[in-house]
Amino acid sequence: MLRIKRIPTIVSNYQKEEADRDAQQVGGCGRNCLRECCIQGAKLPLYAYRRVNKMANVKSLVANDARDPPVAFLDSLLLGEWEDRMQRGLFRYDVTACETKVIPGGYGFIAQLNEGRHLKKRPTEFRVDKVLQPFDGNKFNFTKVGQEEVLFQFEASEDDEIQFIPSAPVDVENSPNLVAINVSPIEYGHVLLIPRILECLPQRIDRESFFLALNMAMEAGNPYFRLGYNSLGAFATINHLHFQAYYLAVPFPIEKAPTMKLTTMDSGVKISELLNYPARSLVFEGGNSLQNLSDAASDSCICLQENNIPYNVLISDSGRRIFLIPQCYAEKQALGEVSPELLDTQVNPAVWEISGHMVLKRKEDYEEASEENAWRLLAEVSLSEERFEEVKALMFEAISCCINKKGAAIPPKEPELLPQPPEEADAVNKSSSSAIVAGNQECVVLL
């Protein structure tokens, strides 16, 4: 059994004393939480979003880096509520005071010094060799969060009109979707999207929850707002279904990497593979509807988790582009196969780090941050070329009935596409601007 014995991230103020409080609790908790003892009769703000059927015509951030994103009501609501919680002192540190810089080089990796995220680790044991694990109500989960950490309920509108109700009853019977703060934020506006919170779902993707996350990205309509997902074994720290999201006003390096087209499904969803990036990844985009895109990506996630393959997901471009990254770093770490130099940084490469936002916990690592160091870490995250080909074959087999209903063959195995080290990738990424252009290139493979 593989375990990582310490999980540093605390996402709620009610998490750190959980063991002591549970031992003492008799009856109601008195903390205004989301469990049965406090939820009956509770009221929280409600944002009712318009269901999306067609893909929105939103121009890509990568292609329009200098243009200010549109301001939508969901943006203003989320950030207004988030800043209110900051003023009330609910965060463990001021993330806006964290030093941040773009690392010199063609990829534009972003480094942040976030020493607060390293403080007061919560000792725990967490299996990394099983992506699917049953929900355990005795461990911390989001029903134990205080209601003051919740920003609003996020539900589909019944009449397809956007509505906001400042104080709406919590529908306990139908288990609401909630948006709550992450009290250990990585960036401005860092929140958690918790689908159907009262169902106490374990950290595993299903079609409904994934479509909810895409709707949130589409509803925000802001290319600087991305959602991420970490599976168990890929540095998810809470086994209760949730996505993370925050704002970062520059492109992620993974968004700028060039791609090679693998196939286009009958639904119009294009599946590509990243080129010249240290972590091997697939990219899903397009489709005749947002539901088509969501189903293709979520079915691939379901395939990975059912085959016990840890993975991370980045939802980009206002929900129009999805990066799926199978990874093996936690497994290597547990097996003692990661170099002491990388372990000493205490960086757990989850979705944000893999996407190129390196959250560093020691000042010396921040001061010495380089593209070479970032590349070295993410190369350890990546599956080998041989293993990645096997994983691609698994996913294509799982979604083959959707790729071509007329019985066309599964896409053949591609030739080797090894990521280049930064010094050999200058021809592709001579500057940040050239990398942005490269991100829109498409190398078509004839199937």
Coordinates of C-alpha atoms in Angstrom, one line a residue:
M1 CA 0.0 0.0 0.0
L2 CA 1.5 3.3 -1.1
R3 CA 0.9 6.4 1.1
I4 CA 2.1 9.9 1.5
K5 CA 2.0 10.6 5.2
R6 CA 1.6 14.4 5.2
I7 CA -0.9 16.5 3.3
P8 CA -0.1 20.2 3.7
T9 CA -3.2 21.8 2.2
I10 CA -5.9 23.1 4.5
V11 CA -8.9 24.3 2.5
S12 CA -11.3 25.1 5.4
N13 CA -10.9 26.8 8.8
Y14 CA -12.8 23.8 10.3
Q15 CA -10.3 21.3 9.0
K16 CA -7.3 21.7 11.2
E17 CA -9.1 20.9 14.5
E18 CA -11.4 18.2 13.0
A19 CA -10.0 15.2 15.0
D20 CA -10.3 17.0 18.4
R21 CA -13.8 18.4 17.6
D22 CA -15.2 15.0 16.5
A23 CA -13.9 13.4 19.7
Q24 CA -15.7 16.0 21.8
Q25 CA -18.9 16.5 19.8
V26 CA -22.2 15.5 21.3
G27 CA -25.3 16.6 19.4
G28 CA -25.2 19.8 17.4
C29 CA -21.8 21.2 16.5
G30 CA -22.7 24.9 17.1
R31 CA -20.5 25.9 14.2
N32 CA -23.2 26.7 11.6
C33 CA -21.9 24.0 9.3
L34 CA -23.6 22.2 6.4
R35 CA -24.5 18.9 8.2
E36 CA -27.9 17.9 9.4
C37 CA -27.2 19.5 12.8
C38 CA -27.1 23.0 11.2
I39 CA -28.4 22.9 7.6
Q40 CA -32.1 22.7 8.2
G41 CA -33.7 26.1 7.5
A42 CA -30.4 27.6 6.4
K43 CA -30.4 30.3 3.7
L44 CA -27.5 31.1 1.3
P45 CA -27.2 33.3 -1.8
L46 CA -28.2 31.5 -5.0
Y47 CA -26.9 32.1 -8.5
A48 CA -29.1 30.5 -11.1
Y49 CA -27.2 30.1 -14.4
R50 CA -28.5 29.8 -17.9
R51 CA -28.0 26.3 -19.3
V52 CA -25.6 26.3 -22.2
N53 CA -26.3 24.3 -25.3
K54 CA -24.3 25.9 -28.1
M55 CA -20.6 26.7 -27.7
A56 CA -20.1 30.4 -26.9
N57 CA -18.2 32.5 -29.4
V58 CA -15.5 33.6 -27.0
K59 CA -12.1 34.5 -28.4
S60 CA -9.2 32.7 -26.9
L61 CA -7.1 34.3 -24.2
V62 CA -4.0 32.9 -25.9
A63 CA -4.8 34.7 -29.1
N64 CA -5.8 37.9 -27.4
D65 CA -3.4 38.2 -24.5
A66 CA -3.4 42.0 -24.4
R67 CA -7.2 42.4 -24.4
D68 CA -9.1 42.9 -21.1
P69 CA -11.6 40.1 -20.5
P70 CA -15.3 41.0 -20.3
V71 CA -16.8 41.6 -16.9
A72 CA -19.7 39.3 -16.2
F73 CA -22.1 39.3 -13.3
L74 CA -20.8 35.9 -12.0
D75 CA -17.3 37.5 -11.9
S76 CA -18.4 40.4 -9.9
L77 CA -20.5 38.3 -7.6
L78 CA -17.7 35.8 -7.0
L79 CA -15.0 38.3 -6.4
G80 CA -17.2 40.6 -4.4
E81 CA -18.1 37.7 -2.0
W82 CA -14.5 36.5 -2.0
E83 CA -13.2 39.9 -1.0
D84 CA -15.9 40.1 1.7
R85 CA -14.5 36.9 3.2
M86 CA -11.0 38.4 3.1
Q87 CA -12.1 41.4 5.0
R88 CA -13.7 39.2 7.6
G89 CA -10.4 37.4 8.1
L90 CA -11.4 34.0 7.0
F91 CA -8.2 33.3 5.0
R92 CA -5.1 31.8 6.5
Y93 CA -2.9 34.4 4.8
D94 CA -3.0 37.3 2.3
V95 CA -2.4 35.7 -1.0
T96 CA -2.2 39.1 -2.7
A97 CA 1.0 39.8 -0.7
C98 CA 2.7 36.7 -2.2
E99 CA 5.6 37.4 -4.5
T100 CA 5.0 36.3 -8.1
K101 CA 7.1 36.5 -11.2
V102 CA 7.3 35.1 -14.7
I103 CA 10.4 32.9 -15.1
P104 CA 12.6 33.9 -18.0
G105 CA 12.4 31.6 -21.0
G106 CA 10.2 30.7 -23.9
Y107 CA 7.5 29.0 -21.9
G108 CA 6.7 31.7 -19.4
F109 CA 6.4 29.5 -16.3
I110 CA 5.0 31.5 -13.4
A111 CA 6.6 31.2 -10.0
Q112 CA 4.8 32.2 -6.7
L113 CA 6.4 32.3 -3.3
N114 CA 3.6 31.1 -1.0
E115 CA 5.1 30.3 2.4
G116 CA 1.7 30.5 4.1
R117 CA 0.6 27.4 2.2
H118 CA 3.4 25.4 3.9
L119 CA 2.6 26.3 7.5
K120 CA 0.7 24.2 10.0
K121 CA 0.6 21.0 8.1
R122 CA -2.2 18.7 9.0
P123 CA -0.8 15.1 9.6
T124 CA -2.8 12.5 7.8
E125 CA -2.3 9.4 5.8
F126 CA -3.6 9.2 2.2
R127 CA -3.4 6.3 -0.2
V128 CA -1.9 7.2 -3.6
D129 CA -2.2 3.8 -5.2
K130 CA -6.0 3.9 -5.5
V131 CA -7.7 6.6 -7.6
L132 CA -11.2 5.5 -6.4
Q133 CA -11.7 5.3 -2.7
P134 CA -15.0 5.3 -0.8
F135 CA -16.2 8.4 0.9
D136 CA -15.4 8.4 4.6
G137 CA -17.6 10.7 6.7
N138 CA -15.3 10.4 9.7
K139 CA -12.6 12.3 7.8
F140 CA -12.8 16.0 6.9
N141 CA -15.3 16.7 4.1
F142 CA -17.1 19.8 2.9
T143 CA -20.3 19.2 4.8
K144 CA -18.2 20.3 7.9
V145 CA -17.4 23.7 6.4
G146 CA -18.9 26.7 8.1
Q147 CA -21.6 28.4 6.2
E148 CA -19.7 31.7 6.3
E149 CA -17.1 30.1 4.0
V150 CA -19.8 29.5 1.3
L151 CA -20.2 32.2 -1.3
F152 CA -23.3 31.0 -3.0
Q153 CA -25.3 28.1 -4.4
F154 CA -24.8 27.5 -8.1
E155 CA -27.8 25.9 -9.9
A156 CA -29.3 25.7 -13.4
S157 CA -32.1 28.2 -13.9
E158 CA -35.5 26.6 -14.3
D159 CA -36.5 29.1 -17.0
D160 CA -33.1 29.6 -18.6
E161 CA -32.8 33.1 -17.3
I162 CA -30.0 34.2 -15.1
Q163 CA -31.2 35.0 -11.6
F164 CA -29.6 36.0 -8.3
I165 CA -31.3 35.6 -4.9
P166 CA -29.3 37.0 -2.0
S167 CA -30.9 34.7 0.5
A168 CA -32.4 31.5 -0.7
P169 CA -33.4 28.4 1.2
V170 CA -31.0 25.5 0.9
D171 CA -32.8 22.6 -0.9
V172 CA -31.6 19.8 1.3
E173 CA -33.6 17.2 -0.6
N174 CA -31.9 18.0 -3.9
S175 CA -28.4 18.5 -2.6
P176 CA -27.1 21.9 -3.8
N177 CA -24.0 22.7 -5.7
L178 CA -21.9 25.2 -3.6
V179 CA -19.1 27.6 -4.3
A180 CA -16.9 28.2 -1.2
I181 CA -13.6 29.8 -0.5
N182 CA -10.3 27.9 -0.3
V183 CA -8.9 29.4 2.9
S184 CA -5.3 28.5 1.7
P185 CA -5.6 30.3 -1.7
I186 CA -3.1 30.0 -4.5
E187 CA -4.3 33.1 -6.3
Y188 CA -6.9 35.8 -6.3
G189 CA -10.5 34.5 -6.2
H190 CA -9.5 30.9 -5.3
V191 CA -12.7 29.0 -4.8
L192 CA -14.0 25.4 -4.6
L193 CA -16.9 24.2 -6.7
I194 CA -18.6 21.3 -4.7
P195 CA -21.2 19.5 -6.8
R196 CA -24.2 18.1 -4.9
I197 CA -22.5 18.5 -1.6
L198 CA -24.9 16.7 0.6
E199 CA -24.7 13.5 -1.5
C200 CA -21.1 13.2 -0.1
L201 CA -19.7 12.0 -3.3
P202 CA -16.0 10.8 -3.3
Q203 CA -13.4 12.5 -5.5
R204 CA -14.4 10.9 -8.8
I205 CA -15.6 12.5 -12.0
D206 CA -19.0 11.8 -13.4
R207 CA -20.7 13.3 -16.5
E208 CA -23.1 15.6 -14.4
S209 CA -20.4 17.1 -12.2
F210 CA -18.0 17.7 -15.2
F211 CA -20.8 19.5 -17.2
L212 CA -21.5 21.6 -14.1
A213 CA -17.8 22.7 -14.0
L214 CA -17.9 23.6 -17.7
N215 CA -21.1 25.6 -17.2
M216 CA -19.4 27.6 -14.5
A217 CA -16.4 28.4 -16.8
M218 CA -18.8 29.3 -19.6
E219 CA -21.0 31.4 -17.3
A220 CA -18.0 33.3 -15.9
G221 CA -17.0 34.2 -19.5
N222 CA -13.6 35.2 -18.3
P223 CA -10.5 33.5 -19.9
Y224 CA -8.5 34.4 -16.9
F225 CA -10.7 32.2 -14.7
R226 CA -9.8 28.5 -15.0
L227 CA -11.1 25.5 -13.2
G228 CA -8.9 22.5 -12.2
Y229 CA -9.4 19.0 -10.9
N230 CA -7.0 16.7 -9.1
S231 CA -7.9 13.0 -8.8
L232 CA -6.8 10.9 -5.8
G233 CA -3.2 9.9 -6.4
A234 CA -2.7 13.2 -8.3
F235 CA -2.6 15.4 -5.2
A236 CA -6.3 15.7 -4.4
T237 CA -6.2 16.2 -0.6
I238 CA -9.9 15.8 0.2
N239 CA -11.9 12.7 -0.8
H240 CA -15.1 14.7 -1.4
L241 CA -16.0 15.7 -5.0
H242 CA -14.7 19.2 -5.8
F243 CA -13.1 21.4 -8.4
Q244 CA -10.9 24.3 -7.8
A245 CA -10.8 27.7 -9.6
Y246 CA -9.1 31.0 -9.5
Y247 CA -8.0 34.0 -11.6
L248 CA -4.6 34.5 -13.2
A249 CA -4.2 37.3 -15.6
V250 CA -1.6 35.7 -17.9
P251 CA -1.7 32.6 -20.1
F252 CA -0.6 29.3 -18.5
P253 CA 2.4 27.8 -20.2
I254 CA 0.3 24.6 -21.0
E255 CA -2.2 26.8 -22.9
K256 CA 0.6 28.1 -25.1
A257 CA 2.1 24.7 -26.1
P258 CA 1.6 23.6 -29.7
T259 CA -0.7 20.6 -30.3
M260 CA -1.0 17.8 -32.8
K261 CA -4.5 16.7 -33.8
L262 CA -5.2 13.0 -33.2
T263 CA -8.9 12.7 -34.2
T264 CA -12.2 14.5 -34.5
M265 CA -15.3 12.8 -33.1
D266 CA -18.6 12.7 -34.9
S267 CA -19.8 15.3 -32.4
G268 CA -17.2 17.7 -33.6
V269 CA -14.9 17.4 -30.6
K270 CA -11.3 17.5 -31.6
I271 CA -8.8 15.5 -29.5
S272 CA -5.1 16.6 -29.7
E273 CA -1.8 15.9 -28.0
L274 CA 0.5 18.5 -26.6
L275 CA 3.9 18.9 -28.2
N276 CA 7.1 20.2 -26.7
Y277 CA 5.7 20.3 -23.1
P278 CA 7.3 18.3 -20.3
A279 CA 4.0 16.7 -19.1
R280 CA 2.3 14.5 -21.8
S281 CA -1.3 15.6 -22.1
L282 CA -4.4 15.4 -24.2
V283 CA -6.5 18.4 -25.3
F284 CA -10.2 18.4 -25.9
E285 CA -11.9 21.3 -27.7
G286 CA -14.7 22.2 -30.1
G287 CA -17.8 20.1 -30.5
N288 CA -21.3 20.8 -31.7
S289 CA -22.4 21.7 -28.1
L290 CA -20.9 22.1 -24.7
Q291 CA -22.5 18.8 -23.7
N292 CA -20.6 17.0 -26.5
L293 CA -17.3 18.5 -25.3
S294 CA -18.1 17.7 -21.7
D295 CA -19.1 14.1 -22.4
A296 CA -15.9 13.4 -24.4
A297 CA -13.6 14.7 -21.7
S298 CA -15.5 13.3 -18.8
D299 CA -15.8 9.8 -20.4
S300 CA -12.0 9.9 -20.8
C301 CA -11.6 10.9 -17.1
I302 CA -13.9 8.1 -16.1
C303 CA -11.8 5.6 -18.1
L304 CA -8.7 6.8 -16.3
Q305 CA -10.1 6.5 -12.8
E306 CA -11.6 3.1 -13.5
N307 CA -8.2 1.9 -14.7
N308 CA -6.6 3.4 -11.5
I309 CA -4.6 6.0 -13.4
P310 CA -4.2 9.3 -11.5
Y311 CA -4.9 12.4 -13.5
N312 CA -5.3 16.2 -13.5
V313 CA -7.7 18.4 -15.5
L314 CA -7.4 22.0 -16.5
I315 CA -10.6 23.7 -17.9
S316 CA -9.5 26.7 -20.0
D317 CA -10.7 29.3 -22.4
S318 CA -14.1 29.8 -20.7
G319 CA -14.8 26.1 -20.8
R320 CA -13.9 25.7 -24.5
R321 CA -10.6 23.9 -24.0
I322 CA -9.9 21.0 -21.6
F323 CA -6.4 19.6 -20.8
L324 CA -6.3 16.0 -19.4
I325 CA -3.0 15.0 -17.9
P326 CA -2.4 11.5 -16.6
Q327 CA 0.5 11.6 -14.1
C328 CA 2.6 9.4 -11.8
Y329 CA 4.6 11.7 -9.5
A330 CA 2.9 10.6 -6.3
E331 CA 3.5 7.0 -7.1
K332 CA 7.2 7.7 -7.8
Q333 CA 7.4 9.7 -4.6
A334 CA 6.0 6.9 -2.5
L335 CA 8.3 4.4 -4.2
G336 CA 11.4 6.5 -3.5
E337 CA 12.0 7.2 -7.2
V338 CA 12.0 11.0 -7.0
S339 CA 15.4 12.8 -6.5
P340 CA 16.0 14.3 -3.0
E341 CA 16.6 17.6 -4.7
L342 CA 13.0 17.7 -6.0
L343 CA 11.6 16.3 -2.7
D344 CA 13.3 19.0 -0.7
T345 CA 11.2 21.7 -2.6
Q346 CA 8.1 20.0 -1.0
V347 CA 6.2 20.9 -4.2
N348 CA 3.2 18.7 -4.9
P349 CA 2.7 19.0 -8.6
A350 CA -1.1 19.1 -9.0
V351 CA -3.1 20.7 -11.8
W352 CA -1.8 24.3 -11.2
E353 CA 1.8 23.4 -11.1
I354 CA 1.5 21.1 -14.1
S355 CA -0.2 23.9 -16.0
G356 CA 2.9 26.1 -15.3
H357 CA 1.9 28.0 -12.2
M358 CA 4.7 26.9 -9.8
V359 CA 3.6 27.4 -6.2
L360 CA 6.9 27.4 -4.2
K361 CA 7.1 27.2 -0.4
R362 CA 10.8 28.1 0.2
K363 CA 12.4 31.5 -0.6
E364 CA 15.5 29.9 -2.0
D365 CA 13.5 27.9 -4.5
Y366 CA 11.7 31.1 -5.6
E367 CA 14.9 33.0 -6.0
E368 CA 16.5 30.2 -8.0
A369 CA 13.4 29.4 -10.1
S370 CA 14.3 28.7 -13.7
E371 CA 12.7 27.2 -16.7
E372 CA 15.1 24.3 -16.5
N373 CA 14.0 23.5 -12.9
A374 CA 10.3 23.7 -13.8
W375 CA 10.9 21.4 -16.8
R376 CA 12.7 18.9 -14.6
L377 CA 9.9 18.7 -12.1
L378 CA 7.1 18.3 -14.7
A379 CA 9.1 15.7 -16.6
E380 CA 9.0 13.6 -13.4
V381 CA 5.2 14.1 -13.4
S382 CA 4.8 12.8 -16.9
L383 CA 4.1 9.3 -18.0
S384 CA 6.7 7.7 -20.1
E385 CA 6.1 7.8 -23.9
E386 CA 5.3 4.0 -23.9
R387 CA 2.9 4.3 -20.9
F388 CA 1.3 7.4 -22.4
E389 CA 0.6 5.5 -25.6
E390 CA -1.0 2.7 -23.6
V391 CA -3.2 5.1 -21.7
K392 CA -4.3 6.9 -24.9
A393 CA -5.3 3.5 -26.3
L394 CA -7.4 2.8 -23.2
M395 CA -9.2 6.1 -23.5
F396 CA -9.8 5.8 -27.3
E397 CA -11.2 2.4 -26.7
A398 CA -13.5 3.7 -24.0
I399 CA -14.9 6.4 -26.2
S400 CA -14.6 4.6 -29.6
C401 CA -18.4 4.3 -29.8
C402 CA -18.6 8.0 -29.8
I403 CA -15.6 8.7 -32.1
N404 CA -17.2 7.2 -35.2
K405 CA -20.6 5.5 -35.1
K406 CA -20.0 4.2 -38.6
G407 CA -17.3 1.8 -37.4
A408 CA -14.1 3.6 -38.4
A409 CA -10.9 2.3 -36.9
I410 CA -9.5 3.7 -33.7
P411 CA -6.7 6.2 -34.4
P412 CA -3.4 4.5 -34.9
K413 CA -0.5 4.8 -32.6
E414 CA 1.4 8.0 -33.3
P415 CA 5.2 8.2 -33.8
E416 CA 7.2 9.2 -30.8
L417 CA 6.7 12.8 -29.7
L418 CA 9.3 13.3 -27.0
P419 CA 9.2 16.7 -25.2
Q420 CA 12.2 18.8 -25.8
P421 CA 14.2 20.3 -23.0
P422 CA 14.0 24.1 -22.9
E423 CA 17.3 24.7 -24.6
E424 CA 16.2 22.6 -27.6
A425 CA 12.8 24.1 -27.8
D426 CA 13.9 27.7 -28.6
A427 CA 13.0 27.2 -32.3
V428 CA 9.4 26.7 -31.2
N429 CA 9.3 29.1 -28.4
K430 CA 11.7 31.9 -29.0
S431 CA 9.6 34.3 -27.0
S432 CA 6.4 34.5 -25.1
S433 CA 4.6 35.9 -28.2
S434 CA 5.9 33.2 -30.5
A435 CA 4.7 30.6 -28.1
I436 CA 1.2 32.2 -28.1
V437 CA 1.1 31.9 -31.9
A438 CA 2.4 28.3 -31.7
G439 CA -0.5 27.4 -29.3
N440 CA -2.9 28.0 -32.2
Q441 CA -1.0 25.7 -34.7
E442 CA -2.5 22.4 -35.6
C443 CA -0.5 19.5 -37.1
V444 CA -3.1 17.2 -38.7
V445 CA -2.5 13.5 -38.7
L446 CA -4.4 11.7 -41.5
L447 CA -6.4 8.9 -40.0

